[in-house]
């Protein structure tokens, strides 16, 4: 079992990159944000607990996140390969992942640090639209659907995430700087960090990440 980690602030393009990498590699995409949104939609206890934090742009408590990841990866075989998107997000979560992987004889291969100037992040998030049925991600300017408000893939309704309003976005950026950005040094120390300029074209970004994975 092994994994790569996509690290980056809100709107850095983790989910968009993961969609491309999924089609070109055998890594299983695990987004903790998507898992929480699915749990909220289903009204599970984890979803109900997470909702209050997500609505404010705060992080869900570490123990909830680590337990959810542990339960998820124990469903797969020992040969599974993961692409973590939005996890880990605190030093505690990173330590929890290290302990879990040590107990399973699994390895982290690379941590891709997607960096984008903060002035680019806000318009990316306020313009994001997501398909209610399949989860495909669009942008009203950078990646518009063929028909406004309708998913190209399955005709589903496109919606704006509740946490993509400007007030919550500003808090998410602040939370990222305070709680998640220390992971850059954490992974630099173990020589796993790969810096990626994530401000350009999606295909070029995916190409540079694939070069590292396949080298
Ligand atoms: P989560 O869903 O993980 O949100 P996030 O980290 O804030 O990241 P986003 O999904 O907003 O952005 P992204 O980097 O995936 O960007 P995307 O590709 O969509 O988490 C939500 C909440 O859940 C958190 O606030 C927290 O409460 C909770 N949570 C989740 N994980 C947790 C954890 N581990 N611990 C504790 N709490 C947790 O792109 C954004 C937009 O930009 C799209 O419209 C896209 O089309 C566009 N775009 C992307 N790339 C480009 C590009 N290169 N050029 C132009 N446009 C682009």
GROMACS .gro file of C-alpha atoms and ligand atoms in nm:
model
  272
    1UNK     CA    1   0.000   0.000   0.000
    2UNK     CA    2   0.127   0.349  -0.081
    3UNK     CA    3  -0.002   0.702  -0.131
    4UNK     CA    4   0.055   1.047  -0.268
    5UNK     CA    5  -0.080   1.357  -0.094
    6UNK     CA    6  -0.223   1.666  -0.264
    7UNK     CA    7  -0.160   1.957  -0.030
    8UNK     CA    8  -0.283   2.310  -0.097
    9UNK     CA    9  -0.514   2.585   0.019
   10UNK     CA   10  -0.884   2.608  -0.061
   11UNK     CA   11  -0.923   2.643  -0.438
   12UNK     CA   12  -0.562   2.542  -0.513
   13UNK     CA   13  -0.704   2.286  -0.757
   14UNK     CA   14  -0.656   1.962  -0.558
   15UNK     CA   15  -0.987   1.810  -0.670
   16UNK     CA   16  -0.942   1.920  -1.032
   17UNK     CA   17  -0.591   1.772  -1.046
   18UNK     CA   18  -0.711   1.449  -0.882
   19UNK     CA   19  -0.978   1.407  -1.153
   20UNK     CA   20  -0.706   1.411  -1.421
   21UNK     CA   21  -0.459   1.191  -1.231
   22UNK     CA   22  -0.736   0.934  -1.171
   23UNK     CA   23  -0.764   0.872  -1.545
   24UNK     CA   24  -0.389   0.825  -1.590
   25UNK     CA   25  -0.279   0.633  -1.278
   26UNK     CA   26  -0.411   0.359  -1.050
   27UNK     CA   27  -0.428   0.583  -0.741
   28UNK     CA   28  -0.767   0.577  -0.565
   29UNK     CA   29  -0.890   0.934  -0.504
   30UNK     CA   30  -0.983   0.999  -0.140
   31UNK     CA   31  -1.111   1.350  -0.068
   32UNK     CA   32  -1.206   1.405   0.295
   33UNK     CA   33  -1.411   1.710   0.188
   34UNK     CA   34  -1.613   1.491  -0.054
   35UNK     CA   35  -1.654   1.224   0.215
   36UNK     CA   36  -1.792   1.481   0.460
   37UNK     CA   37  -2.028   1.629   0.199
   38UNK     CA   38  -2.159   1.277   0.119
   39UNK     CA   39  -2.204   1.209   0.493
   40UNK     CA   40  -2.391   1.540   0.538
   41UNK     CA   41  -2.618   1.459   0.243
   42UNK     CA   42  -2.691   1.115   0.390
   43UNK     CA   43  -2.747   1.263   0.738
   44UNK     CA   44  -2.506   1.019   0.910
   45UNK     CA   45  -2.368   1.095   1.261
   46UNK     CA   46  -2.031   1.194   1.108
   47UNK     CA   47  -2.210   1.423   0.862
   48UNK     CA   48  -2.410   1.591   1.137
   49UNK     CA   49  -2.095   1.644   1.345
   50UNK     CA   50  -1.896   1.779   1.049
   51UNK     CA   51  -2.162   2.021   0.925
   52UNK     CA   52  -2.119   2.282   1.199
   53UNK     CA   53  -1.743   2.301   1.135
   54UNK     CA   54  -1.768   2.304   0.755
   55UNK     CA   55  -2.035   2.577   0.753
   56UNK     CA   56  -1.799   2.803   0.950
   57UNK     CA   57  -1.493   2.713   0.740
   58UNK     CA   58  -1.329   2.546   1.042
   59UNK     CA   59  -1.160   2.205   1.043
   60UNK     CA   60  -1.346   1.896   1.157
   61UNK     CA   61  -1.174   1.754   1.471
   62UNK     CA   62  -0.865   1.544   1.399
   63UNK     CA   63  -0.992   1.227   1.570
   64UNK     CA   64  -1.307   1.223   1.352
   65UNK     CA   65  -1.099   1.264   1.035
   66UNK     CA   66  -0.838   1.002   1.125
   67UNK     CA   67  -1.105   0.747   1.224
   68UNK     CA   68  -1.290   0.806   0.896
   69UNK     CA   69  -0.969   0.755   0.692
   70UNK     CA   70  -0.877   0.442   0.887
   71UNK     CA   71  -1.222   0.289   0.830
   72UNK     CA   72  -1.204   0.381   0.461
   73UNK     CA   73  -0.863   0.237   0.378
   74UNK     CA   74  -0.919  -0.083   0.572
   75UNK     CA   75  -1.183  -0.169   0.309
   76UNK     CA   76  -0.913  -0.211   0.041
   77UNK     CA   77  -0.646  -0.469  -0.028
   78UNK     CA   78  -0.285  -0.433   0.086
   79UNK     CA   79  -0.189  -0.339  -0.273
   80UNK     CA   80  -0.414  -0.031  -0.288
   81UNK     CA   81  -0.262   0.304  -0.387
   82UNK     CA   82  -0.416   0.630  -0.265
   83UNK     CA   83  -0.425   0.991  -0.368
   84UNK     CA   84  -0.525   1.191  -0.059
   85UNK     CA   85  -0.692   1.524  -0.140
   86UNK     CA   86  -0.739   1.760   0.156
   87UNK     CA   87  -0.591   1.512   0.404
   88UNK     CA   88  -0.387   1.542   0.618
   89UNK     CA   89  -0.463   1.900   0.713
   90UNK     CA   90  -0.294   1.937   1.053
   91UNK     CA   91   0.030   1.812   1.205
   92UNK     CA   92  -0.181   1.579   1.425
   93UNK     CA   93  -0.347   1.427   1.119
   94UNK     CA   94  -0.008   1.382   0.950
   95UNK     CA   95   0.126   1.203   1.258
   96UNK     CA   96  -0.192   0.991   1.269
   97UNK     CA   97  -0.140   0.895   0.904
   98UNK     CA   98   0.226   0.807   0.970
   99UNK     CA   99   0.121   0.578   1.258
  100UNK     CA  100  -0.155   0.416   1.055
  101UNK     CA  101   0.075   0.359   0.756
  102UNK     CA  102   0.355   0.223   0.980
  103UNK     CA  103   0.108  -0.031   1.123
  104UNK     CA  104   0.010  -0.137   0.770
  105UNK     CA  105   0.362  -0.138   0.622
  106UNK     CA  106   0.250   0.137   0.380
  107UNK     CA  107   0.450   0.430   0.243
  108UNK     CA  108   0.392   0.793   0.145
  109UNK     CA  109   0.566   0.848  -0.190
  110UNK     CA  110   0.527   1.221  -0.258
  111UNK     CA  111   0.351   1.524  -0.111
  112UNK     CA  112   0.260   1.771  -0.388
  113UNK     CA  113   0.238   2.123  -0.253
  114UNK     CA  114   0.007   2.312  -0.493
  115UNK     CA  115   0.087   2.679  -0.462
  116UNK     CA  116  -0.132   2.952  -0.606
  117UNK     CA  117  -0.123   3.325  -0.520
  118UNK     CA  118  -0.401   3.404  -0.270
  119UNK     CA  119  -0.558   3.664  -0.503
  120UNK     CA  120  -0.629   3.381  -0.752
  121UNK     CA  121  -0.794   3.154  -0.493
  122UNK     CA  122  -1.097   3.369  -0.410
  123UNK     CA  123  -1.229   3.405  -0.768
  124UNK     CA  124  -1.165   3.033  -0.823
  125UNK     CA  125  -1.388   2.950  -0.526
  126UNK     CA  126  -1.664   3.205  -0.578
  127UNK     CA  127  -1.694   3.090  -0.942
  128UNK     CA  128  -1.691   2.716  -0.870
  129UNK     CA  129  -2.004   2.515  -0.951
  130UNK     CA  130  -2.046   2.144  -0.870
  131UNK     CA  131  -2.284   1.884  -1.011
  132UNK     CA  132  -2.539   1.776  -0.752
  133UNK     CA  133  -2.556   1.421  -0.887
  134UNK     CA  134  -2.204   1.324  -1.005
  135UNK     CA  135  -1.986   1.581  -0.824
  136UNK     CA  136  -1.812   1.707  -1.143
  137UNK     CA  137  -1.651   2.047  -1.083
  138UNK     CA  138  -1.687   2.349  -1.315
  139UNK     CA  139  -1.600   2.716  -1.305
  140UNK     CA  140  -1.822   2.987  -1.448
  141UNK     CA  141  -1.522   3.146  -1.628
  142UNK     CA  142  -1.232   2.898  -1.640
  143UNK     CA  143  -1.427   2.578  -1.702
  144UNK     CA  144  -1.786   2.665  -1.794
  145UNK     CA  145  -2.039   2.391  -1.873
  146UNK     CA  146  -2.184   2.387  -2.227
  147UNK     CA  147  -2.522   2.491  -2.087
  148UNK     CA  148  -2.533   2.725  -1.786
  149UNK     CA  149  -2.626   2.547  -1.465
  150UNK     CA  150  -2.628   2.199  -1.623
  151UNK     CA  151  -2.362   1.927  -1.593
  152UNK     CA  152  -2.210   1.823  -1.929
  153UNK     CA  153  -2.165   1.466  -1.807
  154UNK     CA  154  -2.507   1.368  -1.673
  155UNK     CA  155  -2.735   1.671  -1.705
  156UNK     CA  156  -2.738   1.718  -1.325
  157UNK     CA  157  -2.804   2.056  -1.163
  158UNK     CA  158  -2.493   2.265  -1.086
  159UNK     CA  159  -2.485   2.427  -0.743
  160UNK     CA  160  -2.260   2.655  -0.543
  161UNK     CA  161  -2.114   2.503  -0.224
  162UNK     CA  162  -2.241   2.674   0.095
  163UNK     CA  163  -1.881   2.723   0.213
  164UNK     CA  164  -1.790   2.906  -0.111
  165UNK     CA  165  -1.937   3.238   0.008
  166UNK     CA  166  -1.675   3.511   0.054
  167UNK     CA  167  -1.697   3.530   0.436
  168UNK     CA  168  -1.640   3.155   0.480
  169UNK     CA  169  -1.369   3.151   0.212
  170UNK     CA  170  -1.172   3.415   0.405
  171UNK     CA  171  -1.194   3.203   0.720
  172UNK     CA  172  -1.090   2.887   0.527
  173UNK     CA  173  -0.782   3.073   0.398
  174UNK     CA  174  -0.696   3.186   0.749
  175UNK     CA  175  -0.743   2.831   0.882
  176UNK     CA  176  -0.522   2.698   0.603
  177UNK     CA  177  -0.242   2.944   0.689
  178UNK     CA  178  -0.262   2.870   1.061
  179UNK     CA  179  -0.330   2.494   1.076
  180UNK     CA  180  -0.237   2.338   0.741
  181UNK     CA  181   0.060   2.532   0.602
  182UNK     CA  182   0.292   2.400   0.880
  183UNK     CA  183   0.268   2.067   0.694
  184UNK     CA  184   0.492   2.214   0.423
  185UNK     CA  185   0.788   2.213   0.665
  186UNK     CA  186   0.678   1.885   0.822
  187UNK     CA  187   0.702   1.702   0.487
  188UNK     CA  188   1.008   1.898   0.373
  189UNK     CA  189   1.193   1.751   0.671
  190UNK     CA  190   1.117   1.397   0.555
  191UNK     CA  191   1.216   1.488   0.196
  192UNK     CA  192   0.868   1.412   0.058
  193UNK     CA  193   0.767   1.763  -0.049
  194UNK     CA  194   0.740   1.846  -0.422
  195UNK     CA  195   0.649   2.208  -0.500
  196UNK     CA  196   0.405   2.258  -0.788
  197UNK     CA  197   0.311   2.593  -0.942
  198UNK     CA  198  -0.067   2.539  -0.962
  199UNK     CA  199  -0.157   2.877  -1.110
  200UNK     CA  200  -0.140   2.778  -1.478
  201UNK     CA  201  -0.313   2.542  -1.718
  202UNK     CA  202  -0.468   2.230  -1.559
  203UNK     CA  203  -0.310   1.991  -1.816
  204UNK     CA  204   0.037   2.140  -1.764
  205UNK     CA  205   0.002   2.106  -1.386
  206UNK     CA  206  -0.110   1.742  -1.421
  207UNK     CA  207   0.180   1.678  -1.662
  208UNK     CA  208   0.440   1.803  -1.415
  209UNK     CA  209   0.292   1.591  -1.133
  210UNK     CA  210   0.277   1.282  -1.357
  211UNK     CA  211   0.645   1.330  -1.448
  212UNK     CA  212   0.735   1.304  -1.080
  213UNK     CA  213   0.505   1.005  -1.013
  214UNK     CA  214   0.637   0.814  -1.314
  215UNK     CA  215   1.008   0.898  -1.270
  216LIG     P1  216  -1.246   2.051   0.098
  216LIG     O1  217  -1.360   2.006   0.016
  216LIG     O2  218  -1.124   1.968   0.103
  216LIG     O3  219  -1.215   2.201   0.059
  216LIG     P2  220  -1.078   2.279   0.037
  216LIG     O4  221  -0.952   2.218   0.086
  216LIG     O5  222  -1.109   2.414   0.090
  216LIG     O6  223  -1.054   2.267  -0.109
  216LIG     P3  224  -1.155   2.292  -0.221
  216LIG     O7  225  -1.238   2.171  -0.248
  216LIG     O8  226  -1.230   2.419  -0.192
  216LIG     O9  227  -1.057   2.328  -0.341
  216LIG     P4  228  -0.968   2.239  -0.438
  216LIG    O10  229  -0.825   2.263  -0.406
  216LIG    O11  230  -1.013   2.096  -0.444
  216LIG    O12  231  -1.001   2.314  -0.572
  216LIG     P5  232  -1.086   2.267  -0.700
  216LIG    O13  233  -1.010   2.166  -0.777
  216LIG    O14  234  -1.227   2.234  -0.663
  216LIG    O15  235  -1.293   2.071   0.251
  216LIG     C1  236  -1.413   2.141   0.282
  216LIG     C2  237  -1.428   2.146   0.434
  216LIG    O16  238  -1.435   2.011   0.488
  216LIG     C3  239  -1.309   2.210   0.509
  216LIG    O17  240  -1.322   2.351   0.518
  216LIG     C4  241  -1.322   2.142   0.647
  216LIG    O18  242  -1.423   2.201   0.723
  216LIG     C5  243  -1.365   2.000   0.611
  216LIG     N1  244  -1.250   1.909   0.593
  216LIG     C6  245  -1.214   1.844   0.478
  216LIG     N2  246  -1.104   1.771   0.498
  216LIG     C7  247  -1.068   1.788   0.627
  216LIG     C8  248  -0.962   1.740   0.707
  216LIG     N3  249  -0.867   1.657   0.657
  216LIG     N4  250  -0.956   1.780   0.836
  216LIG     C9  251  -1.050   1.860   0.890
  216LIG     N5  252  -1.153   1.910   0.820
  216LIG    C10  253  -1.162   1.875   0.689
  216LIG    O19  254  -1.083   2.403  -0.784
  216LIG    C11  255  -1.152   2.520  -0.741
  216LIG    C12  256  -1.209   2.592  -0.863
  216LIG    O20  257  -1.101   2.640  -0.942
  216LIG    C13  258  -1.294   2.501  -0.955
  216LIG    O21  259  -1.402   2.576  -1.005
  216LIG    C14  260  -1.197   2.463  -1.070
  216LIG    O22  261  -1.267   2.444  -1.191
  216LIG    C15  262  -1.104   2.586  -1.075
  216LIG     N6  263  -0.967   2.549  -1.107
  216LIG    C16  264  -0.895   2.446  -1.053
  216LIG     N7  265  -0.771   2.444  -1.106
  216LIG    C17  266  -0.766   2.549  -1.194
  216LIG    C18  267  -0.663   2.601  -1.280
  216LIG     N8  268  -0.542   2.545  -1.287
  216LIG     N9  269  -0.692   2.710  -1.355
  216LIG    C19  270  -0.816   2.769  -1.349
  216LIG    N10  271  -0.916   2.725  -1.270
  216LIG    C20  272  -0.891   2.616  -1.193
   0.00000   0.00000   0.00000
